[in-house]
JSON list of C-alpha atoms in Angstrom, two decimals:
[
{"chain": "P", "resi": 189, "resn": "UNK", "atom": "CA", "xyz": [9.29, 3.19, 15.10]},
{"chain": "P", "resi": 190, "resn": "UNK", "atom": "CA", "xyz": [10.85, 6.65, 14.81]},
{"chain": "P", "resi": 191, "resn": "UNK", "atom": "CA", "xyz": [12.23, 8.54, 11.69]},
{"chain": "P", "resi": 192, "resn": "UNK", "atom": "CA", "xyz": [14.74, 9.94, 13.66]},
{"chain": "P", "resi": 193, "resn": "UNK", "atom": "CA", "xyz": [16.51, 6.66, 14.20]},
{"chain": "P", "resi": 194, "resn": "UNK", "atom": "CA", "xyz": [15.49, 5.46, 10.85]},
{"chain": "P", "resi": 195, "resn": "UNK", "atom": "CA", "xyz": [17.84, 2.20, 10.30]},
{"chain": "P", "resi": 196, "resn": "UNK", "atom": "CA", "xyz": [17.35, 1.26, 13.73]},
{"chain": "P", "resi": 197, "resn": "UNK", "atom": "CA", "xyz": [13.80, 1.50, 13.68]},
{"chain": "P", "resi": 198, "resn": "UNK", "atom": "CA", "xyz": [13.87, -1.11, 10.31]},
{"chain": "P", "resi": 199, "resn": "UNK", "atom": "CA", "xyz": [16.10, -3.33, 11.99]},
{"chain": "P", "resi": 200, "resn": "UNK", "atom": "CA", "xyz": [14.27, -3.55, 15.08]},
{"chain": "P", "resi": 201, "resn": "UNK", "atom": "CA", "xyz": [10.62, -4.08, 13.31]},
{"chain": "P", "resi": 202, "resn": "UNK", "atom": "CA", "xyz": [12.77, -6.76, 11.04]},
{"chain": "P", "resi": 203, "resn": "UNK", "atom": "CA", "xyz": [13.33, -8.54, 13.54]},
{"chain": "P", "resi": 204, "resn": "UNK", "atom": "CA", "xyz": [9.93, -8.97, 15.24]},
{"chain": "P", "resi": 205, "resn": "UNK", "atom": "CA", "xyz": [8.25, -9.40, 11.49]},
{"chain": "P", "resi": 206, "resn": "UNK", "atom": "CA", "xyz": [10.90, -12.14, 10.64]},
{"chain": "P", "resi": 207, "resn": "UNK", "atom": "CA", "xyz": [8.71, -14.59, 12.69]},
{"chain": "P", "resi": 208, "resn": "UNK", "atom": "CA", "xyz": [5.46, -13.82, 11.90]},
{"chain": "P", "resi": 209, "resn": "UNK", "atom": "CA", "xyz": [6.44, -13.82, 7.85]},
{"chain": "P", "resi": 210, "resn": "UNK", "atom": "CA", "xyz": [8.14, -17.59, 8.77]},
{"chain": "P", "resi": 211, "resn": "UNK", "atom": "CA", "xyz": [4.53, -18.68, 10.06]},
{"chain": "P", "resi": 212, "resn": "UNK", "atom": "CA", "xyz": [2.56, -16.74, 7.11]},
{"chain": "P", "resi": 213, "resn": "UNK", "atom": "CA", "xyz": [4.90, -18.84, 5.09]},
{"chain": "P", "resi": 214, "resn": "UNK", "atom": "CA", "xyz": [4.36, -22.19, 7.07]},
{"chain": "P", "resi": 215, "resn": "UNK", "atom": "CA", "xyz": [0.55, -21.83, 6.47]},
{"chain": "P", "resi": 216, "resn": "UNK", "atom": "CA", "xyz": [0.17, -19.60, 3.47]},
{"chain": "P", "resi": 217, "resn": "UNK", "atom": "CA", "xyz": [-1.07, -16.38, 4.72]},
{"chain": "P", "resi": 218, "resn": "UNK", "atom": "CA", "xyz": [-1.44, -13.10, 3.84]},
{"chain": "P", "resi": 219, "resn": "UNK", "atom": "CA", "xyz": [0.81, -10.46, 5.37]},
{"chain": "P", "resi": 220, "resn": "UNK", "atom": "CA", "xyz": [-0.18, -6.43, 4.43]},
{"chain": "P", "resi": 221, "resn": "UNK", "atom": "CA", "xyz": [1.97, -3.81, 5.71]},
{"chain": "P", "resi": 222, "resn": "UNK", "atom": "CA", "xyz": [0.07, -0.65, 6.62]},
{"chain": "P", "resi": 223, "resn": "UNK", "atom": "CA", "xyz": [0.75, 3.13, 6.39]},
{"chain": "P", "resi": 224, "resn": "UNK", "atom": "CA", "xyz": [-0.87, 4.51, 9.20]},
{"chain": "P", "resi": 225, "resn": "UNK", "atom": "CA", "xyz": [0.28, 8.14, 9.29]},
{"chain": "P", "resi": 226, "resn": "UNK", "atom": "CA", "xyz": [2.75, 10.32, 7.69]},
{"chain": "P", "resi": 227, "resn": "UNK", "atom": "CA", "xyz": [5.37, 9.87, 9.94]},
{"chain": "P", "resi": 228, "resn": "UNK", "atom": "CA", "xyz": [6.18, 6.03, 9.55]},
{"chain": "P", "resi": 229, "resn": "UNK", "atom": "CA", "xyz": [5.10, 6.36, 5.54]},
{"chain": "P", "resi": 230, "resn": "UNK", "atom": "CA", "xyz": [8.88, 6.08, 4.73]},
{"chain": "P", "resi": 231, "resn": "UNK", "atom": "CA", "xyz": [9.52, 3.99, 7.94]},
{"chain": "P", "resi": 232, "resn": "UNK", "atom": "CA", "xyz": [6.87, 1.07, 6.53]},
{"chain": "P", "resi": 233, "resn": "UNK", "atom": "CA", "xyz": [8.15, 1.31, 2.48]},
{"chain": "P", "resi": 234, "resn": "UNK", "atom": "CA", "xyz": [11.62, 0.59, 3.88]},
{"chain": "P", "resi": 235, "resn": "UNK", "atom": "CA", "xyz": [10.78, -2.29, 6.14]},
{"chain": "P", "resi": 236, "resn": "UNK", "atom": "CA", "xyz": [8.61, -4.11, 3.28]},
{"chain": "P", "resi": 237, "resn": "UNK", "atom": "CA", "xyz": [11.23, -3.41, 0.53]},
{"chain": "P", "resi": 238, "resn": "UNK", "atom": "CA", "xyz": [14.02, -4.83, 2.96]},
{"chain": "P", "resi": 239, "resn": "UNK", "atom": "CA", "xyz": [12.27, -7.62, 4.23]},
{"chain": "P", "resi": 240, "resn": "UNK", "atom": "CA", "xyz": [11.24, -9.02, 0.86]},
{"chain": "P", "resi": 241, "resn": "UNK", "atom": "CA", "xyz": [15.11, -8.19, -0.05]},
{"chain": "P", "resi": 242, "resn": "UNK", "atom": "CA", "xyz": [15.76, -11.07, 1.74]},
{"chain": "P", "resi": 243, "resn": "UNK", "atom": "CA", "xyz": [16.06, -14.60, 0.46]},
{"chain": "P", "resi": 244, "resn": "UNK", "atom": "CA", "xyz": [14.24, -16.44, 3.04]},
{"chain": "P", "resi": 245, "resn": "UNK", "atom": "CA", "xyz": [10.96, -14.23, 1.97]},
{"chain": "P", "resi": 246, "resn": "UNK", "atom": "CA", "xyz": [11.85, -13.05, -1.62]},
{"chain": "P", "resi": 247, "resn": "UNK", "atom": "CA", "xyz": [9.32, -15.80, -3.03]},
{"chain": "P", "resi": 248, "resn": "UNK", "atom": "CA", "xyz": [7.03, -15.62, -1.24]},
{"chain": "P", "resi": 249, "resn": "UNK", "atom": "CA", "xyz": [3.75, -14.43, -3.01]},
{"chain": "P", "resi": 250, "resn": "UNK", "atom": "CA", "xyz": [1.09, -13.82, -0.28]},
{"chain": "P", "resi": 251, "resn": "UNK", "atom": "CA", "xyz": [2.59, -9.99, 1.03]},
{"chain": "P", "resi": 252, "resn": "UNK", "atom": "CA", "xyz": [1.95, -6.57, -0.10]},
{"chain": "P", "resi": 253, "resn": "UNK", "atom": "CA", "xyz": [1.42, -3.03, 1.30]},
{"chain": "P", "resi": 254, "resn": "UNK", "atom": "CA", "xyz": [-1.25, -0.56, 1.81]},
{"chain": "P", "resi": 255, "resn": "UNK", "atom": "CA", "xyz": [-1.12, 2.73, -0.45]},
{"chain": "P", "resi": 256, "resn": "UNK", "atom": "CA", "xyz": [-3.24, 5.72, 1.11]},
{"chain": "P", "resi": 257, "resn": "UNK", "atom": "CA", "xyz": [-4.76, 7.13, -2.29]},
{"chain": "P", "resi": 258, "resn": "UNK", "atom": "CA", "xyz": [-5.60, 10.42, 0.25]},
{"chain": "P", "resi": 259, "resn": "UNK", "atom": "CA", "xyz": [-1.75, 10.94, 0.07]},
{"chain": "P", "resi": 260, "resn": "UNK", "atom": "CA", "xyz": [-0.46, 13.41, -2.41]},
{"chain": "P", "resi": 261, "resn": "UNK", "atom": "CA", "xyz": [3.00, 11.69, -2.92]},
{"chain": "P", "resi": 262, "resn": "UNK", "atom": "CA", "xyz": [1.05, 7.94, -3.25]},
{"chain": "P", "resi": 263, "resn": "UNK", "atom": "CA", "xyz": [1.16, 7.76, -7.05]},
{"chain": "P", "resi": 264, "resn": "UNK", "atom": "CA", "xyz": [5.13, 8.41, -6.59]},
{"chain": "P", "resi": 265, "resn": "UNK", "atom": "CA", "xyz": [5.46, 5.87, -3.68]},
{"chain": "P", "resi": 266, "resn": "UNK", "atom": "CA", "xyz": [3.39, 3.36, -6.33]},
{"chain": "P", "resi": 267, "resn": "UNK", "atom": "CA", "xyz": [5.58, 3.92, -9.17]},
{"chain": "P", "resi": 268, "resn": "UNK", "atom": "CA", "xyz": [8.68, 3.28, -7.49]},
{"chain": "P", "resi": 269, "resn": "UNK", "atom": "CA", "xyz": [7.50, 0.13, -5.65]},
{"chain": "P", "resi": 270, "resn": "UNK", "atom": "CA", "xyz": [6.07, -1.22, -8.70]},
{"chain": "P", "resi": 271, "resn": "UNK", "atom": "CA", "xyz": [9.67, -0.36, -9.93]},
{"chain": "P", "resi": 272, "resn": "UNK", "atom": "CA", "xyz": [11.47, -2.37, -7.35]},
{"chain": "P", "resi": 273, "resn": "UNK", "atom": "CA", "xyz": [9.41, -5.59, -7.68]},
{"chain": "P", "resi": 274, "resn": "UNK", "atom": "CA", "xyz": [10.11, -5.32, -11.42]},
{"chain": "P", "resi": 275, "resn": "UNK", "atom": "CA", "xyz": [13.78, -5.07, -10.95]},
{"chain": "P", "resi": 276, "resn": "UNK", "atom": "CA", "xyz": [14.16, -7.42, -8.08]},
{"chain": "P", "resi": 277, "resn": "UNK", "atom": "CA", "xyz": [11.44, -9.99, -9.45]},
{"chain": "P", "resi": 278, "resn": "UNK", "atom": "CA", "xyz": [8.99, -9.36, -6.36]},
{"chain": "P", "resi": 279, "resn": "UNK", "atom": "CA", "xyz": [5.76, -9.81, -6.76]},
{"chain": "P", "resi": 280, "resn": "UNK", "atom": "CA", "xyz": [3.40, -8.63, -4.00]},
{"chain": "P", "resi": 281, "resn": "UNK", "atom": "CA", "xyz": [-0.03, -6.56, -3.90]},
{"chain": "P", "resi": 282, "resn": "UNK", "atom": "CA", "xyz": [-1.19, -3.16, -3.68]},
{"chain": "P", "resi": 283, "resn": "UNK", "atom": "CA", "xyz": [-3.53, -2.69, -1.35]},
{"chain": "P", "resi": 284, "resn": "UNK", "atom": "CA", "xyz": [-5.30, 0.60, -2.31]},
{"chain": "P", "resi": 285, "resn": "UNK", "atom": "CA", "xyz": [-7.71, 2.75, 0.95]},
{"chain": "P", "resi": 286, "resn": "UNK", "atom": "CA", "xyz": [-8.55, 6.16, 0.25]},
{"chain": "P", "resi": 287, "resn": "UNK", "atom": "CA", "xyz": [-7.20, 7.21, 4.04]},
{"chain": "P", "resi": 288, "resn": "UNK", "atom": "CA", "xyz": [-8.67, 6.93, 7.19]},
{"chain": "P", "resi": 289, "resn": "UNK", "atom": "CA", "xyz": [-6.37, 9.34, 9.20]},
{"chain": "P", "resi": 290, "resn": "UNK", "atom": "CA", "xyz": [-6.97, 12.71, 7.03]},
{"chain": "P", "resi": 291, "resn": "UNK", "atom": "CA", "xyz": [-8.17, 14.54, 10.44]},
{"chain": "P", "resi": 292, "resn": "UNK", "atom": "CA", "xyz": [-4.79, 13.81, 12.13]},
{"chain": "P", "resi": 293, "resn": "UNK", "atom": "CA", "xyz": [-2.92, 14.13, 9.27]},
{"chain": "P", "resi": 294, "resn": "UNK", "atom": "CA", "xyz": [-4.18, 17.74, 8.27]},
{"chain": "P", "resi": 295, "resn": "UNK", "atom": "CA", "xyz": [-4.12, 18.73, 12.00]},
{"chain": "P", "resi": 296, "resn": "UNK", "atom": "CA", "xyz": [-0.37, 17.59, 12.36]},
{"chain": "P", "resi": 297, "resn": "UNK", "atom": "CA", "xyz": [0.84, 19.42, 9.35]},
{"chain": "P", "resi": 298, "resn": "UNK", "atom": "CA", "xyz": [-1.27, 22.78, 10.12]},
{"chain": "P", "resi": 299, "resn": "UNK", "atom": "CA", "xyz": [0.22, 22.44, 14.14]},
{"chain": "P", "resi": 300, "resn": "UNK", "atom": "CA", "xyz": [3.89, 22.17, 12.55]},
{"chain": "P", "resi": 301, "resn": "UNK", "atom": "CA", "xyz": [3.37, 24.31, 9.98]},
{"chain": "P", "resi": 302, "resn": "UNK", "atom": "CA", "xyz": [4.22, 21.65, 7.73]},
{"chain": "P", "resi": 303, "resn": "UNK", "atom": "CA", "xyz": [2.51, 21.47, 4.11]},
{"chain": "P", "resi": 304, "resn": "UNK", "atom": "CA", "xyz": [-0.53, 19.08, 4.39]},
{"chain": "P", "resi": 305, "resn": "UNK", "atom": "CA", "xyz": [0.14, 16.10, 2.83]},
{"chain": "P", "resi": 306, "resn": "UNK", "atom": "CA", "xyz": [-2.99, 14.71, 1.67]},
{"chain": "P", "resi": 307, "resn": "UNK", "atom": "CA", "xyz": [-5.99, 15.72, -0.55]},
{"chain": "P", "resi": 308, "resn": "UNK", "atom": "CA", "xyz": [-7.91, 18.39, 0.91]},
{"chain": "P", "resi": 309, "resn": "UNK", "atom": "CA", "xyz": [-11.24, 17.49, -1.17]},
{"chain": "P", "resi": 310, "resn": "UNK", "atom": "CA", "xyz": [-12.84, 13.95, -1.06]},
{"chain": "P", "resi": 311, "resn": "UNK", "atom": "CA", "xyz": [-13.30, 14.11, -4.91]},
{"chain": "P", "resi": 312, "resn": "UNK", "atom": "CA", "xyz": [-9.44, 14.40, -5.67]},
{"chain": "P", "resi": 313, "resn": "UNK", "atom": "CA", "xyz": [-9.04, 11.15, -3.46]},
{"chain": "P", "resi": 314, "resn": "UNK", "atom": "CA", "xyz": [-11.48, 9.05, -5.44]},
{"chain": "P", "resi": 315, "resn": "UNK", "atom": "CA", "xyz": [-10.03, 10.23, -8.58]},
{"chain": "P", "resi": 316, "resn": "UNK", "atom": "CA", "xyz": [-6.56, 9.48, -6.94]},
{"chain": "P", "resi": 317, "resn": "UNK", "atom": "CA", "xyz": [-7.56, 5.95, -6.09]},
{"chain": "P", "resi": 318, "resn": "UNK", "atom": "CA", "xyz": [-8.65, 5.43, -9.58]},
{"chain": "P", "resi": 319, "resn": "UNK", "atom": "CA", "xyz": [-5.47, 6.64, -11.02]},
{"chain": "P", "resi": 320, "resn": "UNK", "atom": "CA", "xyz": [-3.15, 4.28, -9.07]},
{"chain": "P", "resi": 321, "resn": "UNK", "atom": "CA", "xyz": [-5.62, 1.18, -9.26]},
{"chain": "P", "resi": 322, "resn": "UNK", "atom": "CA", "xyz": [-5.22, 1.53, -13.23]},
{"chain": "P", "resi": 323, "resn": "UNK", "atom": "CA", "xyz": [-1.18, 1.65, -12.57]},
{"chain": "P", "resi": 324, "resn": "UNK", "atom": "CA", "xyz": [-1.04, -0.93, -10.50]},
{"chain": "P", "resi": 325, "resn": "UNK", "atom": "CA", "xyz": [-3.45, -2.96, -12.92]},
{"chain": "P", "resi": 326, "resn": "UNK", "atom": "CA", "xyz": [-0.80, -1.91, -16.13]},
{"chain": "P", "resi": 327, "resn": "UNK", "atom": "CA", "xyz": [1.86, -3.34, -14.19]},
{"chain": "P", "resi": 328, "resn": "UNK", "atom": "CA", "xyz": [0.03, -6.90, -13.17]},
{"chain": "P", "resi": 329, "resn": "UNK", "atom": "CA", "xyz": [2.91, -8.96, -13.98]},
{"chain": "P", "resi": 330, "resn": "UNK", "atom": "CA", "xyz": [3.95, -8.30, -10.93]},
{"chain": "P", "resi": 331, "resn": "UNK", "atom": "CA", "xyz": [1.67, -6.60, -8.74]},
{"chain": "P", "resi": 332, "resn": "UNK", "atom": "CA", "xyz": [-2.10, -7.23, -7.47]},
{"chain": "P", "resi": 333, "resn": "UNK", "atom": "CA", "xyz": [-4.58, -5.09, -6.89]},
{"chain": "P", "resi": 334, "resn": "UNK", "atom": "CA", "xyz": [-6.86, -5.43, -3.53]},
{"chain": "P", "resi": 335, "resn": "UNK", "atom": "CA", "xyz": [-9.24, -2.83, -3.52]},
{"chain": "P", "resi": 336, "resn": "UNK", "atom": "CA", "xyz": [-10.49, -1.50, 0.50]},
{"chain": "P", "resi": 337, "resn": "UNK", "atom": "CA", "xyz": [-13.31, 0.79, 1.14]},
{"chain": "P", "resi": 338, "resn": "UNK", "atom": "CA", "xyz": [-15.60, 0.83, 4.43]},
{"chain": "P", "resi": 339, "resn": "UNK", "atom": "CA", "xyz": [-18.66, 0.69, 2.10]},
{"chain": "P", "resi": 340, "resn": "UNK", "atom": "CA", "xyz": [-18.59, -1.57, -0.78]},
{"chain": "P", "resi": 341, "resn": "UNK", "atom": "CA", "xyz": [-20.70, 0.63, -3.16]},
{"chain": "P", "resi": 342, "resn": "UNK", "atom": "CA", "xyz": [-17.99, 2.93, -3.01]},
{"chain": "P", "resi": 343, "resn": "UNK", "atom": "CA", "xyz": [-15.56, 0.68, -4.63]},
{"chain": "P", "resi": 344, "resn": "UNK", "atom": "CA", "xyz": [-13.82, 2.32, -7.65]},
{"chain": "P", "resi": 345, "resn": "UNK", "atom": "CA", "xyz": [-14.58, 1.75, -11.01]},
{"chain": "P", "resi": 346, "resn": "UNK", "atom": "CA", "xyz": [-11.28, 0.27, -11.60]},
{"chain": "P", "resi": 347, "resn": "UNK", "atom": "CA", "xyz": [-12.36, -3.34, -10.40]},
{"chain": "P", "resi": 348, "resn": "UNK", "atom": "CA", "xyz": [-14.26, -3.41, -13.75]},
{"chain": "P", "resi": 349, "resn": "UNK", "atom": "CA", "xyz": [-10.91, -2.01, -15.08]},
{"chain": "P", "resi": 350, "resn": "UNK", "atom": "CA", "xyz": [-9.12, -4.88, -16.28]},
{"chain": "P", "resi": 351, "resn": "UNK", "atom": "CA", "xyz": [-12.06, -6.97, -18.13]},
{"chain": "P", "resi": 352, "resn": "UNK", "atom": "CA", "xyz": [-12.31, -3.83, -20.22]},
{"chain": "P", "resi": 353, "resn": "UNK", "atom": "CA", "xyz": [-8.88, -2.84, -21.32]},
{"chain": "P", "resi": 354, "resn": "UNK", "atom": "CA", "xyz": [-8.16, -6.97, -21.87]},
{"chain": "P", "resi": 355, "resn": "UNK", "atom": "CA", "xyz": [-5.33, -6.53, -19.21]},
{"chain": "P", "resi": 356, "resn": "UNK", "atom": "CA", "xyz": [-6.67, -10.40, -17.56]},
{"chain": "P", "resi": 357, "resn": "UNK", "atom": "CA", "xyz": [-8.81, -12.59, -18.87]},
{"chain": "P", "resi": 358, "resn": "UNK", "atom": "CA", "xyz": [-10.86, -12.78, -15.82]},
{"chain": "P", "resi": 359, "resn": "UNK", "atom": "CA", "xyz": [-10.56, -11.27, -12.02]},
{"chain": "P", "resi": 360, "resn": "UNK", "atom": "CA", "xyz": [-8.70, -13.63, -10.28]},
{"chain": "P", "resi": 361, "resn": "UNK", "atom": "CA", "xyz": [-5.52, -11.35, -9.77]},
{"chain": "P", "resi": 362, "resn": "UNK", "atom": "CA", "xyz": [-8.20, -8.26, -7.67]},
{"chain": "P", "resi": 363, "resn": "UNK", "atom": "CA", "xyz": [-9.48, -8.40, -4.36]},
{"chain": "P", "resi": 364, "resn": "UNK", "atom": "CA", "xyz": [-11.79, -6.27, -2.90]},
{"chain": "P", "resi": 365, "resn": "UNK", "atom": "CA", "xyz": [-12.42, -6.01, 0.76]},
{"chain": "P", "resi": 366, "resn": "UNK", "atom": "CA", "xyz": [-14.16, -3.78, 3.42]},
{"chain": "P", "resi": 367, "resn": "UNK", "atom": "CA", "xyz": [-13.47, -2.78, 6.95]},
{"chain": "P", "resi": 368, "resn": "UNK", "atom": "CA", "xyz": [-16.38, -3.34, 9.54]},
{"chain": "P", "resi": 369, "resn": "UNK", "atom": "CA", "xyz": [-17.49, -1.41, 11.90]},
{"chain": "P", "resi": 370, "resn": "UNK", "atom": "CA", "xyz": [-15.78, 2.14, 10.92]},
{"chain": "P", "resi": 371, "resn": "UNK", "atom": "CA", "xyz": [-19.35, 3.26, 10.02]}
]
């Protein structure tokens, strides 16, 4: 995928997601879209929104994205996703990491002279990852939250979120989950 030949770039990873989405559908999988750097951020938001755009996937429930809370424009990329399921009657989840690619991402920007695009202190992440869990939780109609860390005591406070504000009765609509072998 390249920026530079953005529509191309969607088109091309449309067609080679079209099949795996068909079997996710056939057996009813999960299918997460994830942001790995700054460069395909815009790249990956496009593909999911067009993807689910079309009729053939547009009902299907088991898809979502991955929202790096380390990113300063996140809570902005949230908003207008959870804008776009509301107007197209998408539902999908939210699945909220704090970042695993700050090094590169801070050593890209400083190398291009580009402003650095994420959180520079770990505390304005965690804070960050609260914020957007509690949007994504006001807006449950038609989002879910999955919640990622690499260490499960480090899972926000948010999970206990919803029970507390009476936004669901119970926590069937959050999923928490944990990558092995990071640390």
């Amino acid at each position: 995928m390249n920026a530079c030949a953005f529509q191309y770039s969607v088109d091309t990873a449309k067609e080679r997601l079209r099949p795996l989405f068909r079997k996710a559908m056939a057996t009813g999988a999960f299918v997460n879209l994830d942001m790995e750097h700054h460069g395909l951020k815009n790249l990956t938001l496009a593909l999911y929104r067009s993807l689910m755009e079309e009729p053939e996937f547009h009902d299907y429930p088991y898809t979502g994205l991955a929202i790096q809370c380390y990113r300063r424009d996140s809570e902005s990329d949230l908003k207008d996703l959870i804008q776009w399921g509301k107007s197209r009657k998408i539902t999908f989840t939210i699945r909220l990491v704090k970042g695993a690619y700050w090094d590169s991402e801070v050593i890209w920007a400083r190398q291009n002279n580009w402003p650095v695009p994420v959180f520079s202190k770990k505390h304005e992440t965690d804070a960050n990852f609260e914020k957007l869990a509690r949007i994504v939780l006001q807006n449950h109609e038609r989002t879910l939250l999955a919640c990622a860390s690499i260490i499960f005591g480090r899972l926000p406070t948010s999970s206990k979120y919803p029970k507390n504000c009476g936004f669901l009765k119970d926590r069937s609509n959050i999923r928490l989950s944990t990558v092995w072998g990071n640390r």
